[in-house]
Short mmCIF file of C-alpha atoms in Angstrom, two decimals:
data_model
loop_
_atom_site.label_atom_id
_atom_site.label_comp_id
_atom_site.label_asym_id
_atom_site.label_seq_id
_atom_site.Cartn_x
_atom_site.Cartn_y
_atom_site.Cartn_z
CA MET A 1 0.00 0.00 0.00
CA SER A 2 1.28 3.43 -0.79
CA VAL A 3 -0.28 6.84 -0.94
CA ASP A 4 1.51 8.89 -3.53
CA GLY A 5 1.51 12.64 -3.27
CA LEU A 6 0.46 12.87 0.38
CA SER A 7 2.49 14.29 3.25
CA ILE A 8 1.42 14.56 6.89
CA ASN A 9 2.33 17.61 8.88
CA LEU A 10 2.95 16.06 12.26
CA ALA A 11 1.06 18.80 14.11
CA THR A 12 -2.00 16.95 12.83
CA VAL A 13 -1.31 14.13 15.30
CA ARG A 14 0.78 16.02 17.86
CA GLU A 15 -1.48 15.22 20.80
CA GLN A 16 -1.54 11.51 19.97
CA TRP A 17 2.07 10.65 19.18
CA ASN A 18 5.69 11.66 19.50
CA LEU A 19 7.79 11.93 16.33
CA ARG A 20 8.83 8.28 16.26
CA GLU A 21 5.31 7.00 16.83
CA ALA A 22 3.87 9.37 14.21
CA VAL A 23 6.47 8.52 11.57
CA GLU A 24 6.11 4.79 12.12
CA ALA A 25 2.33 5.06 11.93
CA CYS A 26 2.60 6.99 8.67
CA ALA A 27 4.94 4.36 7.26
CA ARG A 28 2.49 1.60 8.19
CA MET A 29 -0.23 3.50 6.30
CA GLY A 30 1.91 3.76 3.15
CA ILE A 31 2.46 7.49 3.65
CA SER A 32 5.98 8.41 2.60
CA ALA A 33 6.29 12.11 3.46
CA VAL A 34 5.97 14.12 6.66
CA ASP A 35 6.71 17.60 8.00
CA PRO A 36 7.59 17.66 11.71
CA TRP A 37 7.55 20.63 14.05
CA ARG A 38 10.69 21.76 15.84
CA ASP A 39 9.45 20.88 19.32
CA GLN A 40 8.74 17.34 18.12
CA VAL A 41 12.22 17.05 16.61
CA GLN A 42 13.89 18.49 19.69
CA LYS A 43 12.02 16.21 22.08
CA GLN A 44 13.12 13.18 20.05
CA GLY A 45 16.61 14.62 19.51
CA VAL A 46 17.73 16.00 16.16
CA ALA A 47 20.08 13.16 15.21
CA GLU A 48 17.61 10.51 16.36
CA SER A 49 14.80 12.22 14.42
CA ALA A 50 16.95 12.23 11.29
CA ARG A 51 17.58 8.49 11.73
CA ILE A 52 13.90 7.71 12.28
CA LEU A 53 12.89 9.66 9.18
CA LYS A 54 15.57 8.00 7.08
CA ASP A 55 14.92 4.48 8.38
CA ASN A 56 11.26 4.88 7.50
CA GLY A 57 12.01 6.18 4.01
CA MET A 58 10.31 9.50 4.67
CA ARG A 59 10.54 12.47 2.38
CA VAL A 60 10.58 15.56 4.63
CA THR A 61 8.46 18.24 2.99
CA GLY A 62 9.47 20.91 5.51
CA LEU A 63 10.35 21.75 9.06
CA CYS A 64 7.83 23.85 11.01
CA ARG A 65 8.72 26.46 11.91
CA GLY A 66 11.05 29.42 11.81
CA GLY A 67 10.00 33.04 11.70
CA PHE A 68 8.74 35.40 14.42
CA PHE A 69 11.20 38.08 13.35
CA PRO A 70 9.62 41.30 14.72
CA ALA A 71 10.65 42.35 18.22
CA PRO A 72 10.52 45.64 20.12
CA ASP A 73 14.31 46.13 20.06
CA ALA A 74 17.39 45.28 18.03
CA ALA A 75 18.57 42.65 20.53
CA GLY A 76 15.27 40.83 20.22
CA ARG A 77 15.45 40.91 16.45
CA ALA A 78 19.03 39.61 16.47
CA ALA A 79 17.99 36.79 18.80
CA ALA A 80 15.21 35.86 16.39
CA ILE A 81 17.68 35.69 13.51
CA ASP A 82 19.99 33.42 15.54
CA GLU A 83 17.07 31.18 16.39
CA ASN A 84 16.16 30.92 12.71
CA LYS A 85 19.72 29.91 11.86
CA ARG A 86 19.48 27.11 14.42
CA ALA A 87 16.18 26.09 12.85
CA LEU A 88 17.89 25.97 9.45
CA ASP A 89 20.59 23.71 10.91
CA GLU A 90 17.93 21.37 12.26
CA ALA A 91 16.11 21.42 8.93
CA ALA A 92 19.32 20.48 7.15
CA ALA A 93 20.02 17.72 9.67
CA ILE A 94 16.67 16.02 9.04
CA GLY A 95 16.78 16.60 5.27
CA ALA A 96 13.82 19.00 5.20
CA GLU A 97 13.02 20.51 1.83
CA CYS A 98 12.36 23.95 3.35
CA LEU A 99 12.10 25.81 6.62
CA VAL A 100 8.51 27.00 6.96
CA LEU A 101 8.41 30.60 8.19
CA VAL A 102 5.54 31.89 10.27
CA VAL A 103 7.00 35.35 10.08
CA GLY A 104 5.59 36.95 13.24
CA GLY A 105 3.12 39.73 13.93
CA LEU A 106 3.35 43.09 15.65
CA PRO A 107 5.98 43.58 18.34
CA ALA A 108 4.40 43.97 21.81
CA GLY A 109 2.78 47.36 22.19
CA SER A 110 3.07 48.28 18.51
CA ARG A 111 0.39 49.42 16.08
CA ASP A 112 2.87 49.73 13.21
CA ILE A 113 2.17 46.83 10.87
CA ALA A 114 4.22 48.33 8.04
CA GLY A 115 7.16 48.51 10.45
CA ALA A 116 6.64 44.88 11.44
CA ARG A 117 6.69 43.90 7.78
CA THR A 118 10.02 45.65 7.32
CA MET A 119 11.40 43.74 10.32
CA VAL A 120 10.27 40.49 8.70
CA SER A 121 11.92 41.32 5.42
CA GLU A 122 15.16 42.32 7.13
CA GLY A 123 15.08 39.22 9.33
CA ILE A 124 14.67 36.87 6.40
CA ASP A 125 17.36 38.71 4.49
CA ALA A 126 19.76 38.17 7.40
CA CYS A 127 19.13 34.40 7.24
CA ARG A 128 19.59 33.97 3.50
CA ALA A 129 23.32 33.31 3.48
CA HIS A 130 22.94 30.64 6.17
CA ALA A 131 20.05 29.07 4.28
CA ARG A 132 22.20 28.87 1.17
CA ALA A 133 25.12 27.46 3.16
CA VAL A 134 23.08 24.60 4.63
CA GLY A 135 21.06 24.09 1.44
CA VAL A 136 17.59 24.68 2.90
CA PRO A 137 15.35 27.30 1.28
CA LEU A 138 13.31 29.65 3.43
CA GLY A 139 9.57 29.30 2.83
CA ILE A 140 7.41 32.29 3.68
CA GLU A 141 3.97 31.05 4.68
CA PRO A 142 1.40 33.81 4.33
CA LEU A 143 -1.07 33.37 7.18
CA HIS A 144 -4.76 34.23 7.26
CA PRO A 145 -5.39 37.92 8.01
CA MET A 146 -6.96 36.95 11.35
CA TYR A 147 -3.39 36.20 12.50
CA ALA A 148 -1.88 39.48 11.26
CA ALA A 149 -1.48 40.94 14.75
CA ASP A 150 -0.05 38.02 16.66
CA ARG A 151 1.39 35.41 14.31
CA ALA A 152 2.20 36.62 10.82
CA CYS A 153 1.96 40.04 9.21
CA VAL A 154 2.41 38.48 5.75
CA ASN A 155 -1.18 37.70 4.80
CA THR A 156 -1.56 37.20 1.08
CA LEU A 157 0.36 35.23 -1.50
CA GLY A 158 0.90 38.40 -3.50
CA GLN A 159 2.51 40.10 -0.53
CA ALA A 160 4.77 37.09 0.11
CA LEU A 161 5.83 37.04 -3.53
CA ASP A 162 6.57 40.77 -3.44
CA MET A 163 8.85 39.99 -0.52
CA CYS A 164 10.48 37.14 -2.46
CA ASP A 165 11.06 39.43 -5.42
CA GLN A 166 12.73 41.93 -3.16
CA LEU A 167 14.88 39.34 -1.38
CA GLY A 168 16.02 37.33 -4.39
CA ALA A 169 16.71 33.60 -4.45
CA ASP A 170 16.88 31.28 -1.40
CA VAL A 171 13.35 32.39 -0.50
CA GLY A 172 10.07 30.89 -1.65
CA VAL A 173 6.50 30.46 -0.48
CA VAL A 174 4.50 27.83 1.36
CA ILE A 175 0.95 27.81 0.03
CA ASP A 176 -1.56 26.78 2.70
CA VAL A 177 -5.12 26.76 1.43
CA TYR A 178 -6.55 27.50 4.88
CA HIS A 179 -4.94 30.91 4.93
CA LEU A 180 -5.43 31.90 1.31
CA TRP A 181 -8.54 30.28 -0.16
CA TRP A 182 -10.66 33.44 0.23
CA ASP A 183 -8.33 35.74 -1.73
CA PRO A 184 -9.77 36.90 -5.07
CA GLU A 185 -6.17 37.13 -6.31
CA PHE A 186 -5.25 33.62 -5.13
CA GLU A 187 -5.16 31.79 -8.44
CA ALA A 188 -3.41 34.60 -10.28
CA GLN A 189 -0.76 34.68 -7.56
CA ILE A 190 -0.31 30.89 -7.68
CA ALA A 191 0.49 31.28 -11.36
CA ARG A 192 2.89 34.12 -10.55
CA ALA A 193 4.60 31.95 -7.91
CA GLY A 194 5.07 29.26 -10.50
CA ARG A 195 6.68 31.61 -13.00
CA GLY A 196 9.25 32.55 -10.37
CA ASN A 197 9.67 28.92 -9.34
CA ARG A 198 8.81 29.93 -5.77
CA ILE A 199 6.44 27.22 -4.56
CA LEU A 200 8.15 25.15 -1.86
CA ALA A 201 5.18 23.37 -0.32
CA HIS A 202 1.41 22.99 -0.58
CA HIS A 203 -0.50 22.59 2.68
CA ILE A 204 -4.12 21.45 2.83
CA CYS A 205 -7.02 21.19 5.26
CA ASP A 206 -10.47 22.80 5.13
CA TRP A 207 -12.35 25.88 6.35
CA LEU A 208 -15.31 24.91 8.51
CA VAL A 209 -18.61 26.77 8.65
CA PRO A 210 -19.00 27.80 11.36
CA THR A 211 -15.40 28.11 12.55
CA LYS A 212 -15.55 28.04 16.33
CA ASP A 213 -12.00 28.98 17.23
CA LEU A 214 -9.47 31.21 15.50
CA LEU A 215 -6.61 28.78 15.98
CA LEU A 216 -7.66 25.21 16.65
CA ASP A 217 -10.75 24.55 14.54
CA ARG A 218 -9.29 23.67 11.15
CA GLY A 219 -11.25 21.13 9.20
CA MET A 220 -10.54 17.79 7.56
CA MET A 221 -10.55 17.98 3.76
CA GLY A 222 -14.10 17.69 2.50
CA ASP A 223 -15.73 18.94 5.70
CA GLY A 224 -15.57 22.60 4.70
CA VAL A 225 -15.89 25.03 1.83
CA ILE A 226 -12.47 25.11 0.17
CA ASP A 227 -12.34 23.93 -3.43
CA LEU A 228 -9.21 21.83 -2.91
CA ARG A 229 -9.36 20.16 -6.32
CA ARG A 230 -9.40 23.47 -8.14
CA ILE A 231 -6.56 24.91 -6.07
CA ARG A 232 -4.43 21.79 -6.61
CA ALA A 233 -4.99 22.08 -10.35
CA ALA A 234 -3.73 25.67 -10.21
CA VAL A 235 -0.71 24.64 -8.15
CA GLU A 236 0.18 21.88 -10.60
CA ALA A 237 -0.38 24.17 -13.57
CA ALA A 238 2.14 26.47 -11.89
CA GLY A 239 4.68 23.65 -12.00
CA PHE A 240 4.61 22.33 -8.43
CA HIS A 241 4.12 18.58 -8.20
CA GLY A 242 5.36 17.93 -4.66
CA PRO A 243 3.14 16.27 -2.07
CA GLN A 244 0.04 17.89 -0.66
CA GLU A 245 0.72 18.21 3.04
CA VAL A 246 -2.15 17.83 5.49
CA GLU A 247 -1.88 20.24 8.39
CA ILE A 248 -4.91 20.20 10.69
CA LEU A 249 -4.71 22.07 13.97
CA SER A 250 -7.91 20.93 15.63
CA THR A 251 -8.92 20.09 19.17
CA GLU A 252 -11.59 17.83 17.64
CA TRP A 253 -9.19 15.74 15.58
CA TRP A 254 -6.62 15.67 18.39
CA LYS A 255 -9.17 13.80 20.51
CA ARG A 256 -9.41 10.90 18.06
CA PRO A 257 -7.05 7.93 17.73
CA GLY A 258 -4.07 8.77 15.51
CA GLU A 259 -4.75 5.82 13.21
CA GLU A 260 -8.28 7.10 12.58
CA VAL A 261 -6.96 10.56 11.78
CA LEU A 262 -4.39 9.23 9.31
CA ALA A 263 -6.89 6.90 7.67
CA THR A 264 -9.31 9.78 7.25
CA CYS A 265 -6.56 11.97 5.78
CA VAL A 266 -5.79 9.29 3.18
CA GLU A 267 -9.44 8.73 2.31
CA ARG A 268 -10.28 12.43 2.01
CA PHE A 269 -7.08 13.16 0.11
CA LYS A 270 -8.16 10.64 -2.50
CA GLU A 271 -11.74 11.89 -2.57
CA PHE A 272 -11.38 15.66 -2.49
CA CYS A 273 -7.85 16.68 -3.47
CA GLN A 274 -7.16 15.18 -6.91
CA PRO A 275 -7.44 17.55 -9.85
CA GLU A 276 -9.82 16.30 -12.49
CA MET B 1 -21.72 69.66 24.79
CA SER B 2 -21.27 68.29 21.30
CA VAL B 3 -19.03 65.65 19.81
CA ASP B 4 -18.29 66.57 16.24
CA GLY B 5 -17.38 63.90 13.78
CA LEU B 6 -18.66 60.92 15.78
CA SER B 7 -21.47 58.56 14.85
CA ILE B 8 -22.68 55.58 16.86
CA ASN B 9 -23.68 52.43 15.08
CA LEU B 10 -26.56 51.30 17.25
CA ALA B 11 -25.43 47.66 17.26
CA THR B 12 -22.87 48.92 19.76
CA VAL B 13 -25.63 49.29 22.38
CA ARG B 14 -28.18 46.86 20.96
CA GLU B 15 -28.39 44.73 24.09
CA GLN B 16 -28.92 47.77 26.33
CA TRP B 17 -31.45 49.90 24.47
CA ASN B 18 -34.11 50.01 21.78
CA LEU B 19 -33.80 52.59 19.02
CA ARG B 20 -35.58 55.38 20.90
CA GLU B 21 -33.57 54.88 24.08
CA ALA B 22 -30.29 54.70 22.17
CA VAL B 23 -30.99 57.80 20.09
CA GLU B 24 -32.07 59.82 23.11
CA ALA B 25 -29.00 58.73 25.06
CA CYS B 26 -26.76 59.74 22.14
CA ALA B 27 -28.48 63.13 21.99
CA ARG B 28 -27.92 63.65 25.74
CA MET B 29 -24.21 62.93 25.20
CA GLY B 30 -23.95 65.51 22.41
CA ILE B 31 -23.61 62.83 19.76
CA SER B 32 -25.41 63.92 16.60
CA ALA B 33 -25.11 60.96 14.23
CA VAL B 34 -26.16 57.31 14.40
CA ASP B 35 -26.51 54.25 12.16
CA PRO B 36 -29.32 51.89 13.19
CA TRP B 37 -29.83 48.29 12.18
CA ARG B 38 -32.93 47.19 10.35
CA ASP B 39 -34.27 45.03 13.17
CA GLN B 40 -34.05 48.03 15.51
CA VAL B 41 -35.89 50.24 13.03
CA GLN B 42 -38.55 47.62 12.39
CA LYS B 43 -39.15 46.97 16.08
CA GLN B 44 -39.67 50.69 16.64
CA GLY B 45 -41.62 51.10 13.40
CA VAL B 46 -40.12 52.79 10.35
CA ALA B 47 -42.16 56.00 10.53
CA GLU B 48 -41.69 56.29 14.29
CA SER B 49 -37.94 55.70 13.91
CA ALA B 50 -37.76 58.43 11.31
CA ARG B 51 -39.54 60.82 13.70
CA ILE B 52 -37.27 59.92 16.62
CA LEU B 53 -34.16 60.48 14.53
CA LYS B 54 -35.45 63.80 13.20
CA ASP B 55 -36.69 65.07 16.55
CA ASN B 56 -33.29 64.40 18.06
CA GLY B 57 -31.48 66.12 15.23
CA MET B 58 -29.62 62.99 14.20
CA ARG B 59 -27.61 62.63 11.04
CA VAL B 60 -28.08 59.03 9.86
CA THR B 61 -24.75 57.76 8.54
CA GLY B 62 -26.24 54.56 7.18
CA LEU B 63 -28.74 51.77 7.64
CA CYS B 64 -27.37 48.33 8.51
CA ARG B 65 -27.81 46.21 6.56
CA GLY B 66 -28.68 44.96 3.13
CA GLY B 67 -26.80 42.31 1.20
CA PHE B 68 -26.76 38.51 1.46
CA PHE B 69 -27.27 38.16 -2.28
CA PRO B 70 -25.97 34.61 -2.99
CA ALA B 71 -28.49 31.79 -2.80
CA PRO B 72 -28.58 28.25 -4.17
CA ASP B 73 -31.30 29.01 -6.74
CA ALA B 74 -32.71 31.86 -8.82
CA ALA B 75 -35.80 32.21 -6.61
CA GLY B 76 -33.61 32.73 -3.57
CA ARG B 77 -31.52 35.33 -5.36
CA ALA B 78 -34.64 37.16 -6.55
CA ALA B 79 -36.00 37.16 -2.99
CA ALA B 80 -32.74 38.67 -1.76
CA ILE B 81 -32.98 41.44 -4.33
CA ASP B 82 -36.55 42.21 -3.24
CA GLU B 83 -35.45 42.29 0.37
CA ASN B 84 -32.70 44.76 -0.51
CA LYS B 85 -35.20 47.02 -2.26
CA ARG B 86 -37.29 47.05 0.93
CA ALA B 87 -34.16 47.90 2.88
CA LEU B 88 -33.51 50.79 0.48
CA ASP B 89 -37.06 52.06 1.12
CA GLU B 90 -36.46 51.94 4.85
CA ALA B 91 -33.12 53.70 4.45
CA ALA B 92 -34.81 56.45 2.45
CA ALA B 93 -37.59 56.74 5.03
CA ILE B 94 -35.15 57.39 7.88
CA GLY B 95 -32.87 59.62 5.80
CA ALA B 96 -29.91 57.25 5.84
CA GLU B 97 -26.90 58.33 3.80
CA CYS B 98 -26.32 54.80 2.49
CA LEU B 99 -27.51 51.23 2.76
CA VAL B 100 -24.63 49.20 4.19
CA LEU B 101 -24.24 45.93 2.30
CA VAL B 102 -22.91 42.81 3.96
CA VAL B 103 -22.93 41.05 0.65
CA GLY B 104 -23.25 37.43 1.73
CA GLY B 105 -20.98 34.38 1.54
CA LEU B 106 -21.22 31.02 -0.16
CA PRO B 107 -24.65 29.59 -0.87
CA ALA B 108 -25.35 26.50 1.26
CA GLY B 109 -23.38 23.52 0.02
CA SER B 110 -21.23 25.51 -2.36
CA ARG B 111 -17.44 25.69 -2.64
CA ASP B 112 -17.56 28.15 -5.54
CA ILE B 113 -16.49 31.50 -4.13
CA ALA B 114 -15.98 33.01 -7.57
CA GLY B 115 -19.56 32.08 -8.38
CA ALA B 116 -20.78 33.67 -5.13
CA ARG B 117 -18.97 36.86 -6.07
CA THR B 118 -20.74 36.92 -9.40
CA MET B 119 -24.07 36.53 -7.60
CA VAL B 120 -23.18 39.50 -5.40
CA SER B 121 -22.30 41.67 -8.34
CA GLU B 122 -25.47 40.72 -10.18
CA GLY B 123 -27.58 41.26 -7.06
CA ILE B 124 -26.21 44.73 -6.46
CA ASP B 125 -26.64 45.57 -10.13
CA ALA B 126 -30.31 44.60 -9.89
CA CYS B 127 -30.79 47.05 -6.99
CA ARG B 128 -29.09 50.05 -8.56
CA ALA B 129 -32.12 51.55 -10.31
CA HIS B 130 -34.13 51.35 -7.09
CA ALA B 131 -31.27 52.91 -5.11
CA ARG B 132 -31.15 55.78 -7.58
CA ALA B 133 -34.94 56.17 -7.46
CA VAL B 134 -35.03 56.48 -3.66
CA GLY B 135 -31.80 58.46 -3.50
CA VAL B 136 -29.84 56.09 -1.25
CA PRO B 137 -26.45 54.84 -2.46
CA LEU B 138 -25.48 51.20 -1.97
CA GLY B 139 -22.38 50.81 0.23
CA ILE B 140 -20.38 47.62 -0.23
CA GLU B 141 -18.69 46.80 3.06
CA PRO B 142 -15.75 44.47 2.49
CA LEU B 143 -15.64 42.12 5.46
CA HIS B 144 -12.64 40.45 7.05
CA PRO B 145 -11.56 37.29 5.19
CA MET B 146 -12.58 35.20 8.22
CA TYR B 147 -16.17 35.92 7.15
CA ALA B 148 -15.68 35.00 3.48
CA ALA B 149 -17.62 31.74 3.72
CA ASP B 150 -20.64 32.75 5.75
CA ARG B 151 -21.11 36.54 5.70
CA ALA B 152 -19.34 38.35 2.88
CA CYS B 153 -17.27 37.12 -0.02
CA VAL B 154 -16.03 40.66 -0.69
CA ASN B 155 -12.96 40.83 1.52
CA THR B 156 -10.64 43.63 0.47
CA LEU B 157 -11.17 47.24 -0.38
CA GLY B 158 -9.52 46.68 -3.75
CA GLN B 159 -12.00 43.94 -4.58
CA ALA B 160 -14.93 46.15 -3.53
CA LEU B 161 -13.64 48.98 -5.71
CA ASP B 162 -13.20 46.65 -8.67
CA MET B 163 -16.87 45.78 -8.21
CA CYS B 164 -17.79 49.48 -8.01
CA ASP B 165 -15.86 50.16 -11.21
CA GLN B 166 -17.74 47.39 -12.94
CA LEU B 167 -21.15 48.50 -11.64
CA GLY B 168 -20.84 52.23 -12.21
CA ALA B 169 -22.37 54.99 -10.07
CA ASP B 170 -24.95 54.45 -7.24
CA VAL B 171 -22.47 52.11 -5.56
CA GLY B 172 -19.71 52.98 -3.11
CA VAL B 173 -17.79 51.46 -0.22
CA VAL B 174 -18.07 51.39 3.53
CA ILE B 175 -14.60 51.32 5.05
CA ASP B 176 -14.53 49.46 8.37
CA VAL B 177 -11.08 49.35 9.91
CA TYR B 178 -11.78 46.08 11.72
CA HIS B 179 -12.07 44.23 8.44
CA LEU B 180 -9.32 45.92 6.50
CA TRP B 181 -6.55 47.15 8.80
CA TRP B 182 -4.26 44.18 8.02
CA ASP B 183 -4.25 44.65 4.23
CA PRO B 184 -0.88 45.76 2.83
CA GLU B 185 -2.84 47.49 0.04
CA PHE B 186 -5.22 49.27 2.43
CA GLU B 187 -3.88 52.81 2.22
CA ALA B 188 -3.35 52.69 -1.54
CA GLN B 189 -6.93 51.50 -1.96
CA ILE B 190 -8.29 54.23 0.33
CA ALA B 191 -6.64 56.74 -1.97
CA ARG B 192 -8.15 54.96 -4.98
CA ALA B 193 -11.59 55.06 -3.35
CA GLY B 194 -11.20 58.78 -2.87
CA ARG B 195 -10.31 59.38 -6.50
CA GLY B 196 -13.54 57.68 -7.55
CA ASN B 197 -15.49 59.49 -4.81
CA ARG B 198 -16.61 56.11 -3.50
CA ILE B 199 -16.28 56.42 0.27
CA LEU B 200 -19.75 56.42 1.87
CA ALA B 201 -18.87 55.72 5.49
CA HIS B 202 -15.95 55.10 7.84
CA HIS B 203 -16.51 52.57 10.63
CA ILE B 204 -14.17 52.21 13.58
CA CYS B 205 -13.43 49.89 16.51
CA ASP B 206 -10.27 47.94 17.35
CA TRP B 207 -8.68 44.53 16.85
CA LEU B 208 -7.94 42.86 20.18
CA VAL B 209 -4.97 40.58 20.88
CA PRO B 210 -5.98 37.93 21.55
CA THR B 211 -9.32 37.91 19.76
CA LYS B 212 -11.44 35.31 21.54
CA ASP B 213 -14.40 35.06 19.20
CA LEU B 214 -14.69 35.47 15.44
CA LEU B 215 -17.84 37.57 15.64
CA LEU B 216 -18.44 39.20 19.01
CA ASP B 217 -15.04 40.23 20.35
CA ARG B 218 -14.43 43.56 18.64
CA GLY B 219 -12.51 46.05 20.73
CA MET B 220 -13.05 49.61 21.90
CA MET B 221 -10.78 52.08 20.13
CA GLY B 222 -7.41 52.17 21.87
CA ASP B 223 -7.66 48.67 23.32
CA GLY B 224 -6.18 46.96 20.27
CA VAL B 225 -3.58 47.21 17.55
CA ILE B 226 -5.20 49.26 14.79
CA ASP B 227 -3.54 52.57 13.98
CA LEU B 228 -6.83 54.50 13.83
CA ARG B 229 -5.21 57.90 13.61
CA ARG B 230 -3.17 56.96 10.56
CA ILE B 231 -6.12 55.37 8.79
CA ARG B 232 -8.32 58.41 9.46
CA ALA B 233 -5.62 60.65 8.00
CA ALA B 234 -5.65 58.51 4.85
CA VAL B 235 -9.46 58.62 4.67
CA GLU B 236 -9.50 62.40 5.01
CA ALA B 237 -6.68 62.76 2.48
CA ALA B 238 -8.93 60.77 0.14
CA GLY B 239 -11.61 63.43 0.59
CA PHE B 240 -14.01 61.83 3.05
CA HIS B 241 -14.82 64.05 6.02
CA GLY B 242 -18.01 62.40 7.27
CA PRO B 243 -18.30 61.09 10.83
CA GLN B 244 -16.30 58.18 12.14
CA GLU B 245 -18.90 55.59 13.09
CA VAL B 246 -18.23 53.36 16.09
CA GLU B 247 -19.45 49.82 15.52
CA ILE B 248 -18.48 47.42 18.30
CA LEU B 249 -20.02 43.95 18.31
CA SER B 250 -18.87 42.67 21.68
CA THR B 251 -20.40 40.52 24.36
CA GLU B 252 -18.10 42.35 26.80
CA TRP B 253 -19.33 45.83 25.97
CA TRP B 254 -22.94 44.67 25.72
CA LYS B 255 -22.74 43.74 29.42
CA ARG B 256 -21.97 47.31 30.51
CA PRO B 257 -24.42 50.16 31.03
CA GLY B 258 -25.18 51.97 27.77
CA GLU B 259 -24.13 55.34 29.20
CA GLU B 260 -20.72 53.95 30.12
CA VAL B 261 -20.28 52.53 26.61
CA LEU B 262 -21.16 55.84 24.96
CA ALA B 263 -18.97 57.85 27.32
CA THR B 264 -16.07 55.52 26.57
CA CYS B 265 -16.69 55.84 22.82
CA VAL B 266 -16.51 59.64 23.11
CA GLU B 267 -13.37 59.59 25.23
CA ARG B 268 -11.53 57.08 23.06
CA PHE B 269 -12.65 58.81 19.86
CA LYS B 270 -11.01 61.99 21.10
CA GLU B 271 -7.89 60.21 22.31
CA PHE B 272 -7.16 57.71 19.53
CA CYS B 273 -8.98 58.70 16.36
CA GLN B 274 -7.95 62.27 15.50
CA PRO B 275 -5.35 62.64 12.75
CA GLU B 276 -2.32 64.62 13.86
#
């Protein structure tokens, strides 16, 4: 049994399993790609995590997550850059195809979102040489505008690509449908990302109606309103054929047995996520 | 005592007062502009509401709300258009300066947001002659992207202005900072709205960190992260000098005495909302 084209972001089963358990469960299901989070890797140990991933034949579609560049003072911003370099080292150690950047929101006490965006751009720029040195591209993940204040002040694909254009190579984008599905410019910007060869990863889940929590109520594919098939077709037309990575942050799904969650991911991936 | 340049959207005190009580309380505070909701007007009676507003010398900065154009079938869409014409009649009867449109999200069961947007555009187009006849412009209010599925599939000011350009006159925009503050294009689009003379109203409140509820956790000006002063400067530079209208949907503020809410609105308006 194998499930081509599917990756599991390990946050999806973070309450059920540690990294080893999650990777082994994925392998048993025929899933051959994952994206772990840093805390999962660190708890297992970086070298041990690398071994587990390799022994189970896993492609590593990313490491979540770097970012959080804005800070009230220069020392804080420098510390964030150092932390991102360590994250790049860890990404390289586990063979991750990119470091996913949740870029950060407003510094405490600030109302200056343009200023925060400049801090993000400068922070990423300061990490580029290290990214090149370790061979791991930096992937800006635009987050939904409801996270602009506290998690990421990059909120559309167009804005992320503008930042890429300004920064040059070593930087690309992570396209997560949950954050971007609503944008009237979404498909045009996917095509633009393809022309610049900027797509590093494609994350999927669904937008539930109603959504009961800003952070932890993401839906399983098929349970919401996102046209995943259409978006995947646009992503492939733009030249990206890497795995679709399921990332579901959900108190509901975290309550269920991990095997059930993975089985549902596989089933829904086949039913709702294949372009026609 | 008078408070120039301030309007109160009556949803802000909807749990405390009916329309008459709210209008009289505003008048006592020296507030000379309000924007009622349709259910408040209907409960009081349209003619009686008009008298109350006039007797208290109120400018009426809008009527909330028309919209909700998408529907699964043609009959549903026709019914929505009829309902919007009735809302225009009510707006005219109370002397409202615009009918605020919360345009509607996806029809039940649909994943076709582009299709929903077409339904919105067609629905507004079908109301334009009636709007012109009764002398009330239609104000598209772009809503935050977190409402794209269930309340409004128009989610940026640029998108709303594209729709205005396509529809022609009789249609403008309602700029609510809560929905739009995060947009990297926001200020450029405010300037664009001014060039087309499209700004019909300017709504204010604040974005709280953290935001605990998607719908009913809007903040009082000054309690959040929105740079209200800067946005107002942009709105005035674009040629709009009408009142700033406080619209706070908040279970927290609904628990407090109406007088306290209004007094706080006045105080915060003076402290946080005046361009330098």
